[in-house]
Short mmCIF file of C-alpha atoms in Angstrom, two decimals:
data_model
loop_
_atom_site.label_atom_id
_atom_site.label_comp_id
_atom_site.label_asym_id
_atom_site.label_seq_id
_atom_site.Cartn_x
_atom_site.Cartn_y
_atom_site.Cartn_z
CA MET A 955 2.39 12.78 -18.45
CA LYS A 956 2.33 13.41 -14.70
CA VAL A 957 5.38 13.58 -12.44
CA PHE A 958 5.38 12.07 -8.95
CA ALA A 959 8.25 12.90 -6.61
CA HIS A 960 9.62 9.57 -5.36
CA ARG A 961 9.67 9.72 -1.55
CA GLY A 962 9.54 13.47 -2.07
CA TYR A 963 12.44 15.25 -3.74
CA SER A 964 14.69 12.39 -2.67
CA GLY A 965 17.41 13.10 -5.22
CA ARG A 966 18.44 16.16 -3.20
CA TYR A 967 16.78 15.92 0.22
CA PRO A 968 16.28 13.21 2.87
CA GLU A 969 13.67 10.81 1.53
CA ASN A 970 10.18 10.53 3.00
CA THR A 971 10.53 13.64 5.16
CA MET A 972 8.48 16.81 5.30
CA LEU A 973 11.50 18.67 3.96
CA ALA A 974 11.58 16.45 0.87
CA PHE A 975 7.83 16.79 0.37
CA GLN A 976 7.89 20.58 0.69
CA LYS A 977 10.81 20.87 -1.72
CA ALA A 978 9.03 18.56 -4.17
CA ALA A 979 5.95 20.79 -4.11
CA GLU A 980 8.15 23.77 -5.01
CA THR A 981 9.17 22.05 -8.26
CA GLY A 982 5.62 22.14 -9.59
CA CYS A 983 5.36 18.35 -9.72
CA ASP A 984 1.93 16.76 -9.96
CA GLY A 985 2.19 14.39 -7.05
CA ILE A 986 4.23 12.76 -4.32
CA GLU A 987 4.96 9.10 -3.69
CA LEU A 988 5.54 7.97 -0.11
CA ASP A 989 5.59 4.82 2.03
CA VAL A 990 3.71 4.03 5.23
CA GLN A 991 4.36 1.56 8.04
CA LEU A 992 3.23 1.08 11.65
CA THR A 993 5.30 1.62 14.78
CA LYS A 994 5.11 -0.62 17.84
CA ASP A 995 2.46 1.64 19.35
CA GLY A 996 0.35 1.76 16.18
CA THR A 997 1.42 5.13 14.78
CA VAL A 998 1.31 5.35 10.98
CA VAL A 999 4.71 6.72 9.93
CA VAL A 1000 6.27 7.65 6.61
CA ILE A 1001 9.39 5.58 5.99
CA HIS A 1002 10.52 3.19 3.25
CA ASP A 1003 12.66 0.48 4.83
CA GLU A 1004 11.36 -1.92 7.43
CA SER A 1005 14.48 -1.11 9.45
CA ILE A 1006 15.80 2.36 10.28
CA ASP A 1007 19.45 1.45 9.67
CA ARG A 1008 19.89 2.95 6.19
CA THR A 1009 18.03 6.24 6.55
CA THR A 1010 18.82 7.19 10.16
CA GLU A 1011 21.76 6.88 12.52
CA GLY A 1012 19.82 4.33 14.55
CA THR A 1013 19.28 0.60 14.25
CA GLY A 1014 16.27 -1.66 14.57
CA PHE A 1015 12.91 -2.24 12.97
CA VAL A 1016 10.05 0.21 12.71
CA LYS A 1017 7.66 -2.41 14.13
CA ASP A 1018 9.79 -2.70 17.29
CA LEU A 1019 9.97 1.03 18.07
CA THR A 1020 7.36 3.36 19.51
CA TYR A 1021 6.95 6.67 17.74
CA GLU A 1022 8.47 8.48 20.72
CA GLU A 1023 11.58 6.36 20.19
CA LEU A 1024 11.57 6.65 16.41
CA LYS A 1025 11.28 10.42 16.27
CA LYS A 1026 14.56 10.82 18.16
CA PHE A 1027 16.51 9.54 15.16
CA ASN A 1028 17.66 11.83 12.36
CA ALA A 1029 16.20 10.90 8.96
CA ASP A 1030 18.80 13.16 7.34
CA ALA A 1031 21.45 10.54 8.08
CA VAL A 1032 20.78 9.27 4.54
CA CYS A 1033 22.15 12.63 3.33
CA GLY A 1034 25.01 12.74 5.80
CA GLY A 1035 23.23 15.14 8.15
CA ILE A 1036 23.78 18.19 5.93
CA HIS A 1037 20.24 19.46 6.55
CA GLY A 1038 20.43 19.27 10.33
CA PHE A 1039 17.94 17.25 12.33
CA VAL A 1040 15.04 16.00 10.19
CA PRO A 1041 12.59 13.66 11.95
CA VAL A 1042 10.64 10.75 10.52
CA PRO A 1043 7.14 12.20 10.00
CA THR A 1044 3.84 10.67 10.96
CA PHE A 1045 1.38 10.12 8.15
CA GLU A 1046 -1.07 12.41 9.93
CA GLU A 1047 1.52 15.20 9.85
CA TYR A 1048 1.83 14.69 6.12
CA CYS A 1049 -1.96 14.72 5.64
CA ILE A 1050 -2.32 18.00 7.54
CA TRP A 1051 0.15 19.54 5.09
CA ALA A 1052 -1.17 17.78 1.97
CA LYS A 1053 -4.79 18.85 2.43
CA ASP A 1054 -3.81 22.37 1.37
CA GLN A 1055 -1.64 21.29 -1.58
CA GLU A 1056 -2.65 20.75 -5.21
CA LEU A 1057 -0.93 17.39 -5.28
CA VAL A 1058 -1.93 13.76 -5.70
CA THR A 1059 -0.31 11.46 -3.14
CA ASN A 1060 0.62 7.92 -4.12
CA ILE A 1061 0.57 6.06 -0.80
CA GLU A 1062 2.53 2.81 -0.86
CA ILE A 1063 1.30 0.37 1.76
CA LYS A 1064 4.44 -1.40 3.01
CA THR A 1065 3.10 -4.85 3.77
CA GLY A 1066 5.28 -6.82 1.36
CA VAL A 1067 7.91 -7.87 3.93
CA TYR A 1068 6.04 -7.55 7.24
CA TYR A 1069 2.25 -7.59 7.24
CA TYR A 1070 1.21 -4.84 9.65
CA GLU A 1071 -2.13 -5.57 11.26
CA GLY A 1072 -4.59 -2.80 10.47
CA LEU A 1073 -2.23 -0.62 8.39
CA GLU A 1074 -4.73 -0.30 5.56
CA GLU A 1075 -7.53 0.78 7.91
CA ARG A 1076 -5.36 3.20 9.89
CA THR A 1077 -4.00 4.84 6.74
CA LEU A 1078 -7.47 5.22 5.24
CA GLU A 1079 -8.67 6.74 8.50
CA PHE A 1080 -6.32 9.70 8.08
CA VAL A 1081 -7.09 10.07 4.38
CA ARG A 1082 -10.76 10.44 5.28
CA LYS A 1083 -10.14 12.62 8.33
CA TYR A 1084 -8.38 15.24 6.20
CA GLY A 1085 -10.62 14.97 3.13
CA LEU A 1086 -7.98 13.53 0.83
CA GLU A 1087 -10.11 10.83 -0.81
CA LYS A 1088 -9.92 12.53 -4.24
CA LYS A 1089 -6.23 13.35 -3.91
CA VAL A 1090 -4.66 9.95 -3.26
CA ILE A 1091 -3.76 6.67 -4.94
CA PHE A 1092 -3.06 3.55 -2.91
CA SER A 1093 -0.41 1.12 -4.13
CA SER A 1094 1.45 -1.90 -2.81
CA PHE A 1095 3.62 -4.79 -3.89
CA ASN A 1096 1.34 -6.88 -1.69
CA HIS A 1097 -1.80 -6.83 -3.76
CA THR A 1098 -3.91 -8.22 -0.94
CA SER A 1099 -3.49 -4.81 0.71
CA ILE A 1100 -4.97 -2.94 -2.23
CA ILE A 1101 -7.70 -5.53 -2.61
CA ARG A 1102 -8.52 -4.80 1.04
CA LEU A 1103 -8.51 -1.05 0.39
CA LYS A 1104 -10.84 -1.55 -2.56
CA GLU A 1105 -13.22 -3.26 -0.17
CA LEU A 1106 -12.93 -0.41 2.33
CA ALA A 1107 -12.97 2.49 -0.15
CA PRO A 1108 -14.05 1.44 -3.65
CA GLY A 1109 -13.89 4.99 -4.99
CA ILE A 1110 -10.20 5.59 -4.23
CA PRO A 1111 -7.85 4.60 -7.09
CA CYS A 1112 -5.39 1.77 -6.47
CA GLY A 1113 -2.22 0.79 -8.30
CA ALA A 1114 -0.66 -2.66 -8.62
CA LEU A 1115 3.05 -2.27 -7.90
CA LEU A 1116 5.27 -4.73 -9.76
CA ASP A 1117 8.98 -5.23 -9.48
CA HIS A 1118 11.10 -6.38 -12.42
CA PRO A 1119 10.28 -7.85 -14.89
CA GLY A 1120 6.69 -6.67 -14.53
CA LEU A 1121 3.55 -8.62 -15.37
CA GLY A 1122 2.25 -10.06 -18.60
CA ASN A 1123 -1.33 -9.11 -19.53
CA ALA A 1124 -1.13 -6.36 -16.90
CA GLY A 1125 -4.17 -4.45 -18.15
CA TYR A 1126 -6.44 -7.46 -17.88
CA TYR A 1127 -5.07 -8.27 -14.41
CA CYS A 1128 -5.70 -4.76 -13.10
CA ASP A 1129 -9.16 -4.65 -14.64
CA ARG A 1130 -9.97 -8.08 -13.16
CA TYR A 1131 -9.28 -6.81 -9.63
CA HIS A 1132 -10.64 -3.29 -10.18
CA PHE A 1133 -7.24 -1.60 -9.89
CA GLU A 1134 -7.18 1.67 -11.81
CA CYS A 1135 -3.39 1.80 -12.20
CA TYR A 1136 -0.43 -0.38 -13.09
CA HIS A 1137 2.93 0.64 -11.53
CA PRO A 1138 5.84 -1.27 -13.12
CA GLY A 1139 9.53 -0.77 -12.37
CA VAL A 1140 11.53 0.73 -15.23
CA LYS A 1141 13.07 -2.61 -16.17
CA GLY A 1142 9.62 -4.15 -16.42
CA LEU A 1143 8.19 -1.40 -18.64
CA THR A 1144 7.30 -2.60 -22.13
CA LYS A 1145 5.23 -1.12 -24.93
CA GLU A 1146 3.19 -4.31 -24.91
CA ALA A 1147 2.26 -3.74 -21.26
CA VAL A 1148 1.37 -0.10 -21.88
CA ASP A 1149 -0.79 -1.06 -24.88
CA ASN A 1150 -2.50 -3.81 -22.89
CA CYS A 1151 -3.29 -1.33 -20.12
CA ARG A 1152 -4.69 1.09 -22.71
CA LYS A 1153 -7.01 -1.68 -23.93
CA TYR A 1154 -8.54 -1.97 -20.47
CA GLY A 1155 -8.45 1.71 -19.50
CA ILE A 1156 -5.69 1.25 -16.91
CA LEU A 1157 -3.30 4.11 -16.12
CA VAL A 1158 0.44 3.37 -16.21
CA ASN A 1159 2.79 5.06 -13.72
CA VAL A 1160 6.39 3.82 -13.94
CA TRP A 1161 9.08 3.91 -11.24
CA THR A 1162 11.83 4.98 -10.60
CA VAL A 1163 12.59 7.20 -13.60
CA ASN A 1164 15.98 8.86 -13.04
CA ASP A 1165 17.37 8.38 -16.55
CA MET A 1166 16.54 10.63 -19.50
CA SER A 1167 16.34 7.74 -21.95
CA VAL A 1168 13.73 6.02 -19.77
CA LEU A 1169 11.80 9.27 -19.37
CA GLU A 1170 11.74 9.73 -23.14
CA GLN A 1171 10.65 6.12 -23.70
CA ALA A 1172 7.85 6.38 -21.15
CA TYR A 1173 6.66 9.57 -22.82
CA GLU A 1174 6.73 8.10 -26.33
CA TRP A 1175 4.87 4.98 -25.25
CA GLY A 1176 2.16 7.08 -23.64
CA CYS A 1177 2.66 6.36 -19.95
CA ASP A 1178 0.42 8.41 -17.70
CA GLY A 1179 2.98 9.15 -15.01
CA VAL A 1180 6.59 8.78 -13.92
CA ILE A 1181 7.83 8.47 -10.36
CA SER A 1182 11.25 10.11 -10.03
CA ASN A 1183 13.85 11.17 -7.47
CA PHE A 1184 14.34 14.30 -9.60
CA PRO A 1185 10.85 15.72 -10.22
CA GLU A 1186 12.07 19.14 -11.29
CA ILE A 1187 14.10 17.77 -14.20
CA CYS A 1188 11.26 15.50 -15.35
CA LYS A 1189 8.66 18.25 -15.10
CA ARG A 1190 10.74 20.74 -17.07
CA TRP A 1191 11.48 18.21 -19.82
CA ILE A 1192 7.81 17.24 -20.20
CA GLN A 1193 6.78 20.90 -20.31
CA SER A 1194 9.34 21.49 -23.05
CA LYS A 1195 7.55 18.93 -25.24
CA GLY A 1196 4.48 21.12 -25.31
CA ARG A 1197 1.96 18.32 -24.86
#
């Protein structure tokens, strides 16, 4: 079972920052999950919320700020500033780093609240520019975005993100739309869903696994991956199982 670091090593470092990604890589995790959005001037940036209020000391929406404005805010505000000044990274900055890493990147396309024009195309452009086609998975709660990415890049795996309580007949659904992966939230994870995905050859990666009982359940049911704020703990536990 693979371990993806949720927004990097977000349990200990400021989420969706190069610091969190670098620290995640040091844990020996298998992959990193991150989120992309577009700034006012069309820069693809790595940030989860549509507004910057929670994770920085600033206020406003990503879509209303240029990158020059956005990069002035400290993304370590979510951790109380204990790591000093940590900027919001561009997706290109991440790709430059990731091309030399043995990691799979789960790229969440953040079009579920605000539909950014051209975000799918711009994100794919950087994936191709840095040769990451075989080292990424696209996912989104807005399944039209991953349908679009399947049109643009049929060979890159895509995952259907589902919030609670998940989706019945998930394996059939993913197979129907040529999605290789099903990504349910922990409260939507059921053995029935995992078995249905197995029937159709769909991989199951569950989020956000920060509880040992959920980790154990995902392992016993045969999930393919877990997305966790604490990748080091998950990785060590899985290695201890010896399979």
